[in-house]
Short mmCIF file of C-alpha atoms and ligand atoms in Angstrom, two decimals:
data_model
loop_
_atom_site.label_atom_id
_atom_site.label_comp_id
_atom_site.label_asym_id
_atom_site.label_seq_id
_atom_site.Cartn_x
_atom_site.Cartn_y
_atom_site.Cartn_z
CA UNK O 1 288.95 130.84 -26.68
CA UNK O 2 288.44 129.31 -30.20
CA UNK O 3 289.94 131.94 -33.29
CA UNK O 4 287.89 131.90 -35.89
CA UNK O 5 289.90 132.59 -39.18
CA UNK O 6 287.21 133.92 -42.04
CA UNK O 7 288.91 134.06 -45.73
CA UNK O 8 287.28 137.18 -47.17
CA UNK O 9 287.26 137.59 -50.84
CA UNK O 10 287.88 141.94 -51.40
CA UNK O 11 286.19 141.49 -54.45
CA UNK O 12 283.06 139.59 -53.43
CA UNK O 13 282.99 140.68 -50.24
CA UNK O 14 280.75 138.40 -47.59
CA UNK O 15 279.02 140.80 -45.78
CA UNK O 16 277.39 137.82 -43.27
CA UNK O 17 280.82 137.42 -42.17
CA UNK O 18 281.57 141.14 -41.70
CA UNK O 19 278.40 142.21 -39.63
CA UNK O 20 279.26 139.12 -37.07
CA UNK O 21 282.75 140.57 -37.15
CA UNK O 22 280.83 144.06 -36.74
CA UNK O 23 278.97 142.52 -33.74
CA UNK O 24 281.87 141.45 -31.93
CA UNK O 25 282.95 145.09 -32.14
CA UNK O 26 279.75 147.03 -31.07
CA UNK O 27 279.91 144.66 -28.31
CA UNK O 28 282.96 145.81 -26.97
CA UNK O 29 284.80 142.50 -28.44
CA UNK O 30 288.51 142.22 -30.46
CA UNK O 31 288.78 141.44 -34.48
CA UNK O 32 291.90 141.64 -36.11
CA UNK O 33 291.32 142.44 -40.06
CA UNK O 34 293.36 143.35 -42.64
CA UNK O 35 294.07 146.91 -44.26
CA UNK O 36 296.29 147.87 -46.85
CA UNK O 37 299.44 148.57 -44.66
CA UNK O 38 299.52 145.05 -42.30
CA UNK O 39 296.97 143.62 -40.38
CA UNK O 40 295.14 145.22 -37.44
CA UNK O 41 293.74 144.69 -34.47
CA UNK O 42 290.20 146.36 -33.49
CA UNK O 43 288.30 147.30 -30.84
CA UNK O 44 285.29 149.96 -30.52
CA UNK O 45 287.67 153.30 -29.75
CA UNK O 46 285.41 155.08 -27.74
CA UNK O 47 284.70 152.52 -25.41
CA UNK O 48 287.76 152.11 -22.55
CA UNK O 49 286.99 148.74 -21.85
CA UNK O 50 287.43 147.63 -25.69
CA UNK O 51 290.24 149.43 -25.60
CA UNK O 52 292.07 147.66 -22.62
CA UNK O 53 291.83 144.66 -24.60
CA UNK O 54 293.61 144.86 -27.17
CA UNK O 55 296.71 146.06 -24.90
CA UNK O 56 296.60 142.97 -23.00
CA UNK O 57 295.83 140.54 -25.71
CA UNK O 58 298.90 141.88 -27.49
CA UNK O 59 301.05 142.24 -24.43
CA UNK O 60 301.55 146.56 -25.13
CA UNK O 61 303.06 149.01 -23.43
CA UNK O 62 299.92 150.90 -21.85
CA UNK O 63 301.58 154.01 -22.48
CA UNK O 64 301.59 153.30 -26.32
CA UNK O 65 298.35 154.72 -28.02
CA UNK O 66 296.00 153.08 -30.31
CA UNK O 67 295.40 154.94 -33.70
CA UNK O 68 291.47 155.10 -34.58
CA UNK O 69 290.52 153.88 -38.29
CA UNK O 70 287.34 155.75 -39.60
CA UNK O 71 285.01 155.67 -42.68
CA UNK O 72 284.07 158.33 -43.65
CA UNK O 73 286.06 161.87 -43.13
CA UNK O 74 283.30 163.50 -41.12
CA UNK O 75 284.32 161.07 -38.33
CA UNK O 76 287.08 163.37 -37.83
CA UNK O 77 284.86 165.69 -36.02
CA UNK O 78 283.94 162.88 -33.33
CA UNK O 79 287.45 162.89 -32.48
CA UNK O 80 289.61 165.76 -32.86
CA UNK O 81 289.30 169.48 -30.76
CA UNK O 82 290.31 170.93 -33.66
CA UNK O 83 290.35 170.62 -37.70
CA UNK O 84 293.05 172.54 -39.28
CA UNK O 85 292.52 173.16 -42.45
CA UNK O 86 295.68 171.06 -43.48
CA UNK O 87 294.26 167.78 -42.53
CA UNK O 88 291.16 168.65 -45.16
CA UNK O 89 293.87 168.77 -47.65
CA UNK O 90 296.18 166.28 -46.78
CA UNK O 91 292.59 163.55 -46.66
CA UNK O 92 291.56 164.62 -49.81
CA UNK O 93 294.95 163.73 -51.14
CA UNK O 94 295.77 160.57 -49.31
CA UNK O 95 292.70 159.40 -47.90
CA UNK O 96 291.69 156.74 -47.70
CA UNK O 97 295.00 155.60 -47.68
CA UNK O 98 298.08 155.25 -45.55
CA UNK O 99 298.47 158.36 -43.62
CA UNK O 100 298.17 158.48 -39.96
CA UNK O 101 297.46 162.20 -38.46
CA UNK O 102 298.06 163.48 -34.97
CA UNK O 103 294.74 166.12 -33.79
CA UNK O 104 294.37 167.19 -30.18
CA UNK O 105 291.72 164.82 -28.83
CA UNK O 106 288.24 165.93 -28.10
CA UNK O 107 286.89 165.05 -24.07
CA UNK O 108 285.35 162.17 -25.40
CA UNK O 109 288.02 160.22 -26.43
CA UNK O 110 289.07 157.60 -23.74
CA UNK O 111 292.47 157.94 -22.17
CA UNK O 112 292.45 154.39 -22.69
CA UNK O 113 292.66 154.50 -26.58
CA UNK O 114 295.05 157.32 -26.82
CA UNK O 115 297.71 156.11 -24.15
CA UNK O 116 296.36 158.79 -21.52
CA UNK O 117 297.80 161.55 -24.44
CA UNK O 118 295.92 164.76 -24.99
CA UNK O 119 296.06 163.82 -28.57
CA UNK O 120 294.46 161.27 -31.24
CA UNK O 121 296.20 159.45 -34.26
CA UNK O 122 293.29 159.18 -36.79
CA UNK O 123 293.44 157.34 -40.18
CA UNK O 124 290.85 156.06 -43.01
CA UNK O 125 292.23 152.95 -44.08
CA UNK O 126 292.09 152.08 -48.22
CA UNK O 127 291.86 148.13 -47.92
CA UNK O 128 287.74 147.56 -48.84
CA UNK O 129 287.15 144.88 -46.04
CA UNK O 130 288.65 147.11 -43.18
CA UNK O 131 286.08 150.25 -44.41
CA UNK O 132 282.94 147.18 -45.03
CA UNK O 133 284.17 146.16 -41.06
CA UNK O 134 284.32 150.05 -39.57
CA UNK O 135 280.74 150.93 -41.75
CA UNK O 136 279.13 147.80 -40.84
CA UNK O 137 279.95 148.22 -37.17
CA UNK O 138 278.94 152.38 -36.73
CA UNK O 139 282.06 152.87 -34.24
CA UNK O 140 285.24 154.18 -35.14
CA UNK O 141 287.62 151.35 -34.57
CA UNK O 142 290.78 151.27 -32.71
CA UNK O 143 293.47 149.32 -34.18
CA UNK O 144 297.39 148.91 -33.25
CA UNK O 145 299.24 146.44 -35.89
CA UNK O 146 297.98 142.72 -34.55
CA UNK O 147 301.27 141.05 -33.60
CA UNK O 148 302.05 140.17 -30.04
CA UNK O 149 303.88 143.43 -28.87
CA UNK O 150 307.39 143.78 -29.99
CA UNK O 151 307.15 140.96 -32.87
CA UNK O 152 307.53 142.08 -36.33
CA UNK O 153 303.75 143.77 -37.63
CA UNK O 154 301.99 140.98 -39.47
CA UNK O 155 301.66 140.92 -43.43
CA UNK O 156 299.47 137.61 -43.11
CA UNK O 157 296.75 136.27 -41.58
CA UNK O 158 298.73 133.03 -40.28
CA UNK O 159 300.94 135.43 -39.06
CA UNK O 160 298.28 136.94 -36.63
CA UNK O 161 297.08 133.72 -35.82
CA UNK O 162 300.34 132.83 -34.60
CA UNK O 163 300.81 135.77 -32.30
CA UNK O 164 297.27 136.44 -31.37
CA UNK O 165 295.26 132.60 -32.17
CA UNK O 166 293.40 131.58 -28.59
CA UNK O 167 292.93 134.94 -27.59
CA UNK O 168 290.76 136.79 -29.98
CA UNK O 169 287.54 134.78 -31.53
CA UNK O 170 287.68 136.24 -35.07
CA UNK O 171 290.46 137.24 -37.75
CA UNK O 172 289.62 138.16 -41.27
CA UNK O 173 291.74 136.98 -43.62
CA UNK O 174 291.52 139.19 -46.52
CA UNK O 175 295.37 137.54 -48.09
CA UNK O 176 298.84 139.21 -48.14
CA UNK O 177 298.75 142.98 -47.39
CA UNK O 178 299.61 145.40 -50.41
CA UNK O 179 302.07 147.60 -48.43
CA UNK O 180 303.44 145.65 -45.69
CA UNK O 181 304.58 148.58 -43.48
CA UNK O 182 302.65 150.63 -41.24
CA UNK O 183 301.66 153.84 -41.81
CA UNK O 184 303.14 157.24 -41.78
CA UNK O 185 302.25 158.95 -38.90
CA UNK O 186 302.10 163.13 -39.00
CA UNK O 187 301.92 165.25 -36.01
CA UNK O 188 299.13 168.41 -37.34
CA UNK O 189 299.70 169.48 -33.67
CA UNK O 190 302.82 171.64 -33.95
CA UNK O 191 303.13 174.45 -35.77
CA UNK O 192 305.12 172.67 -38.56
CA UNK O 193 303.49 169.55 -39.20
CA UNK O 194 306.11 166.46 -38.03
CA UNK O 195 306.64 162.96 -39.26
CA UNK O 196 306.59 160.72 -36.34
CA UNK O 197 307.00 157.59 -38.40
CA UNK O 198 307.74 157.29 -42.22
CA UNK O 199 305.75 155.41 -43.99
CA UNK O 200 304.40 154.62 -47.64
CA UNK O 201 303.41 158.45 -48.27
CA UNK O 202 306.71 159.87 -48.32
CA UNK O 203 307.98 163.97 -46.74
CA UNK O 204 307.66 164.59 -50.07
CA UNK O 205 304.68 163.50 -50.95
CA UNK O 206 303.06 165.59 -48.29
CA UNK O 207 305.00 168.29 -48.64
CA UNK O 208 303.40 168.87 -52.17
CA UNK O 209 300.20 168.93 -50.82
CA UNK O 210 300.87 171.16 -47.55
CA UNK O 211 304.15 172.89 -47.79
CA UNK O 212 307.08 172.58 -44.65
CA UNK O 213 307.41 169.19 -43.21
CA UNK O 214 310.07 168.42 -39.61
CA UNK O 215 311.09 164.61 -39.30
CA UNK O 216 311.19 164.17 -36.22
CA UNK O 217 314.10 164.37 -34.41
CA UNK O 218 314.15 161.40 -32.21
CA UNK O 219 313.92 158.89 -35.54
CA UNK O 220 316.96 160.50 -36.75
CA UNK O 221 319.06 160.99 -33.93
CA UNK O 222 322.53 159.33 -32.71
CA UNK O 223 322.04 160.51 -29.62
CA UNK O 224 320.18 157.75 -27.43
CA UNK O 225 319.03 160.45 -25.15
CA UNK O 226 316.51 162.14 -27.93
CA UNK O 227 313.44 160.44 -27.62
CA UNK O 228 310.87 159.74 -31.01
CA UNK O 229 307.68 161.59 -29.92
CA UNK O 230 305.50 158.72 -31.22
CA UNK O 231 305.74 156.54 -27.91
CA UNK O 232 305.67 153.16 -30.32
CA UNK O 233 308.67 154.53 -31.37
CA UNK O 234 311.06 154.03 -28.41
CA UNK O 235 310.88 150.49 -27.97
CA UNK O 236 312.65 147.85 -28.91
CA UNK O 237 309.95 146.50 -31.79
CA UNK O 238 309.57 145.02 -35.52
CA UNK O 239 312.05 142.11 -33.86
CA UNK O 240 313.01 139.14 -34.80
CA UNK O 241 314.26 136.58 -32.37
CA UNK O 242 317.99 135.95 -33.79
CA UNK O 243 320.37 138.99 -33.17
CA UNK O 244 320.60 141.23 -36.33
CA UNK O 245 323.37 143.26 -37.86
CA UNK O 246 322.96 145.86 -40.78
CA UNK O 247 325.77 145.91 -43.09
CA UNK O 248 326.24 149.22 -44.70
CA UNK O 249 328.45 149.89 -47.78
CA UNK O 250 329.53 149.40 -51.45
CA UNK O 251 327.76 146.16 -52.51
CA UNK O 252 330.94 144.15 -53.44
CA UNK O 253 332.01 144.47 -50.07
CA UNK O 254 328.86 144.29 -48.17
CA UNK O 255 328.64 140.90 -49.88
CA UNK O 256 332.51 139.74 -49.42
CA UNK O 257 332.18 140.63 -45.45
CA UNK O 258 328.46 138.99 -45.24
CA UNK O 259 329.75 136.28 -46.44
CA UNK O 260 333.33 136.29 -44.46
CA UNK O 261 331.31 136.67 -41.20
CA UNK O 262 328.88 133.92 -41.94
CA UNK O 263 331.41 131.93 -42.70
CA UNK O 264 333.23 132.35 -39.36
CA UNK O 265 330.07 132.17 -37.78
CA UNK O 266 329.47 128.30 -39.10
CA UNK O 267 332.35 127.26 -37.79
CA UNK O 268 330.74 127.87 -34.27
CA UNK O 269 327.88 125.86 -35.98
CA UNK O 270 325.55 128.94 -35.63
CA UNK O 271 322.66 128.89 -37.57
CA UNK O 272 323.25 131.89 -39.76
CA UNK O 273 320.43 134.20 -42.04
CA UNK O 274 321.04 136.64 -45.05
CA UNK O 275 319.21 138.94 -46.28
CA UNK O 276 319.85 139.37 -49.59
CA UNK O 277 317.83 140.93 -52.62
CA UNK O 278 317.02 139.28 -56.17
CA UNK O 279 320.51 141.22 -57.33
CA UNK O 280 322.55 139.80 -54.78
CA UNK O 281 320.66 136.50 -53.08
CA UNK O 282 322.65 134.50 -55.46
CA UNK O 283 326.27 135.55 -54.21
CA UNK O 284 325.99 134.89 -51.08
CA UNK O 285 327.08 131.30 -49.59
CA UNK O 286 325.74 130.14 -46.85
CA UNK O 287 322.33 127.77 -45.30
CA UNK O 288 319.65 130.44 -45.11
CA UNK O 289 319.78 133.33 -47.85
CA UNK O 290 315.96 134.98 -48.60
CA UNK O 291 315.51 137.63 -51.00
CA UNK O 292 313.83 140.73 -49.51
CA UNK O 293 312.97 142.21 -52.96
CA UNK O 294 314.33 143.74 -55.84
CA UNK O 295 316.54 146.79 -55.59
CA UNK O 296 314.67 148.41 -58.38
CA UNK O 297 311.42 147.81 -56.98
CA UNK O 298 311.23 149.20 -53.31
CA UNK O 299 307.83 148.27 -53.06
CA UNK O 300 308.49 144.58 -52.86
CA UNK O 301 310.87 144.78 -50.28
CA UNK O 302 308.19 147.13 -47.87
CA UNK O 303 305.95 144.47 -48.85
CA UNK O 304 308.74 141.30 -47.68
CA UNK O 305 310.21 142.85 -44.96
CA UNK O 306 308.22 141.75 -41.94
CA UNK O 307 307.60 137.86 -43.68
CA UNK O 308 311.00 137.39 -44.20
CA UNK O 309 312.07 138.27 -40.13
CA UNK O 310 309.14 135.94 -39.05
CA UNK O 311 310.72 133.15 -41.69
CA UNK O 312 314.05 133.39 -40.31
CA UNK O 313 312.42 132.54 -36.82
CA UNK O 314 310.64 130.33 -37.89
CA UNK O 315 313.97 128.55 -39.15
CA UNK O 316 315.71 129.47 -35.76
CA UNK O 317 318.91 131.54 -36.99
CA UNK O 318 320.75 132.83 -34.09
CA UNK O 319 322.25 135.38 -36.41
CA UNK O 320 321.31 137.54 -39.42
CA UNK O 321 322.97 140.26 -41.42
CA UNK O 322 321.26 141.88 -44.26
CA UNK O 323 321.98 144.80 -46.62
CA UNK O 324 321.27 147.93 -46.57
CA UNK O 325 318.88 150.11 -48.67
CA UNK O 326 319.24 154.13 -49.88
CA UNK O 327 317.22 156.06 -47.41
CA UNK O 328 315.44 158.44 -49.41
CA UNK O 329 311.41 158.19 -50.46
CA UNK O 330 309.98 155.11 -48.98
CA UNK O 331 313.45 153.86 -48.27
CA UNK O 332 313.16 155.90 -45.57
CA UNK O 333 310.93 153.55 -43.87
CA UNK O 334 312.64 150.42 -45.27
CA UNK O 335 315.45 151.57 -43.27
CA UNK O 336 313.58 152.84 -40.27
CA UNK O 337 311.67 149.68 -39.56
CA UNK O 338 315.44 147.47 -40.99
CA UNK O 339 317.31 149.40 -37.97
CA UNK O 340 314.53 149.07 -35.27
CA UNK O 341 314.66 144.83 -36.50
CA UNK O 342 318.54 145.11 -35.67
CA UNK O 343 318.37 147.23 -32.59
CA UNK O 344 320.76 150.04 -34.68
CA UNK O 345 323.59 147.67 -35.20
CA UNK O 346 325.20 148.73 -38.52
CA UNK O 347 328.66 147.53 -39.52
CA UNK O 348 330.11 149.86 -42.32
CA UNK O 349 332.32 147.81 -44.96
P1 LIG X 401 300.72 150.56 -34.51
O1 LIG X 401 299.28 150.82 -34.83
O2 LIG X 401 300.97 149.28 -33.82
O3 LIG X 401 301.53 150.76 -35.74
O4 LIG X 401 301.14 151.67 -33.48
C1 LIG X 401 300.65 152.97 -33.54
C2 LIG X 401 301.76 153.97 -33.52
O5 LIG X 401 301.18 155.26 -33.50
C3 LIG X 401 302.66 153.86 -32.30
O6 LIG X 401 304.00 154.10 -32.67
C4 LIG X 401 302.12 154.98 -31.43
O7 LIG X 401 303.08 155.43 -30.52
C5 LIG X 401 301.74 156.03 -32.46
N1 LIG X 401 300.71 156.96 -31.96
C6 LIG X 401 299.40 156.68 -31.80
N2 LIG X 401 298.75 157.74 -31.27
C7 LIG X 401 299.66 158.72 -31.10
C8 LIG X 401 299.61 160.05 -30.57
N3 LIG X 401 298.48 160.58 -30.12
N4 LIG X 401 300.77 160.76 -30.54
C9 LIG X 401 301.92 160.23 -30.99
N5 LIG X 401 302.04 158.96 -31.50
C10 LIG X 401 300.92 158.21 -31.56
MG1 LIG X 402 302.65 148.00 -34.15
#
């Protein structure tokens, strides 16, 4: 199958373009668009078949639900049993935006789309050609990040291409992403509301809006044996090929034992990576040192994280270590999606 690639302008938006995207939907067809987290990949949620392929053209886990993008809030209704009168509050807040909630899942909803769960991850995305593609097609669209399954989420078109080019006919390329992390994903299904995956809108951030908020204790755990409830969660995912090790203390050291490994490591004539950030990228010695960011601006390193794994494939390191960041606000998902990339291997200086 031929991709086609479509550059869409957000602020003069070609609406030609998005209702034969919008066709390829309603017909039960794949599109992969952008939104403001990373890019997605759609398919008409309420139809099984659509559904089923966008789990084999990215290679998922069957058991791993889709989450459904809407445009409008009264789409809730087609999906969820039951409204609680949190989620009003928390969408008036955040939506359209990125926040992912949990509902249980009305009859209707194929097993197909939600992983064969009794529940349904719902979310109105904030990125203008997204809501033009889920208007212009009437369905609510179904949309997992659009990276072959267990490669990091893609932040560019090119990057979708790569993973996904010859099996889906169109991708709209709407640029980099704004975010470049997926969304956070809250359970409304318990009693206290529960974080399944951190995102951009921080436990505090809700929390404001609707009072008590769990993490969930899976994404915090030690213990191995403590599943994440979100069933994305468990595997092995956000990866780059080369192994990765976190390295986790006072800067001066984290730098002096970075560089002490790497160093040891070229001697094997490994092909070493660093990640580094625009305080530090400069003291480190060695063939392939990116900047994630800068320390002072979290939002550029979300926004880096998954371009800089795919670069250092791209450049075949064997090995990278990168630094650590504070996990509190949205370093809380820096760090989430950092220690998924590595697998959980830390090294504390
Ligand atoms: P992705 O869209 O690729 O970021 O993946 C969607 C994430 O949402 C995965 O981690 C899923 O496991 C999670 N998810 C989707 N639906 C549900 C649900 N009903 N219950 C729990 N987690 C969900
Ligand atoms: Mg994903």
């Amino acid at each position: 199958m031929e991709t086609k690639i479509y550059k869409i302008d957000s602020h003069h938006i070609d609406m030609v373009k998005i209702q034969e995207a919008a066709d390829i939907i309603r017909k039960g067809g794949l599109v992969a668009f952008p939104t403001e987290t990373v890019y997605g990949l759609g398919a008409d949620a309420m139809n099984p078949q659509a559904s089923k392929k966008i789990y084999a053209a990215k290679g998922r886990p069957s058991d791993n639900p889709l989450i459904v993008h809407i445009g409008k809030w009264e789409d809730v209704s087609l999906l969820a049993k039951d409204i609680p009168q949190k989620a009003k509050k928390l969408s008036d807040k955040f939506w359209p935006g990125p926040l992912t909630i949990i509902f249980h899942k009305k009859e209707e909803v194929p097993k197909e789309t939600t992983g064969g769960l009794e529940s349904v991850a719902v979310r109105m995305p904030a990125h203008k050609v997204a809501l033009e593609l889920i208007r212009g097609s009437g369905c609510l669209i179904a949309a997992p990040s659009a990276n072959a399954s267990g490669r990091p989420s893609p932040t560019l078109a090119s990057h979708v291409a790569e993973d996904l080019g010859g099996r889906i006919p169109v991708i709209l390329d709407g640029g980099e992403v704004g975010i470049g992390i997926e969304s956070t994903i809250l359970d409304l299904t318990e009693d206290v509301p529960v974080i399944l995956r951190p995102g951009y809108i921080t436990k505090e951030m809700i929390e404001d809006v609707i009072g008590e908020v769990k993490m969930d204790a899976g994404l915090i755990a030690s213990d191995s044996n403590i599943k994440p409830k979100a069933p994305g969660m468990k595997y092995r995912h956000y990866a780059p090929k080369g192994e990765m090790v976190l390295v986790e203390g006072e800067q001066e050291k984290v730098i002096a034992k970075i560089n002490a490994m790497t160093k040891e490591l070229q001697k094997e004539r490994k092909k070493v990576g660093i990640i580094g950030t625009d305080e530090t990228a400069s003291r480190y010695a060695g063939d392939y040192i990116l900047s994630i960011g800068a320390r002072d601006d979290e939002e550029s390193i979300a926004r880096h994280l998954y371009r800089i794994l795919r670069e250092f494939d791209e450049l075949g390191v064997e090995v990278i270590y990168s630094e650590c960041f504070p996990a509190q606000g949205m370093g809380q998902a820096i760090m989430n999606r950092l220690l998924k990339a590595a697998g959980h291997q830390v090294l504390e200086v």
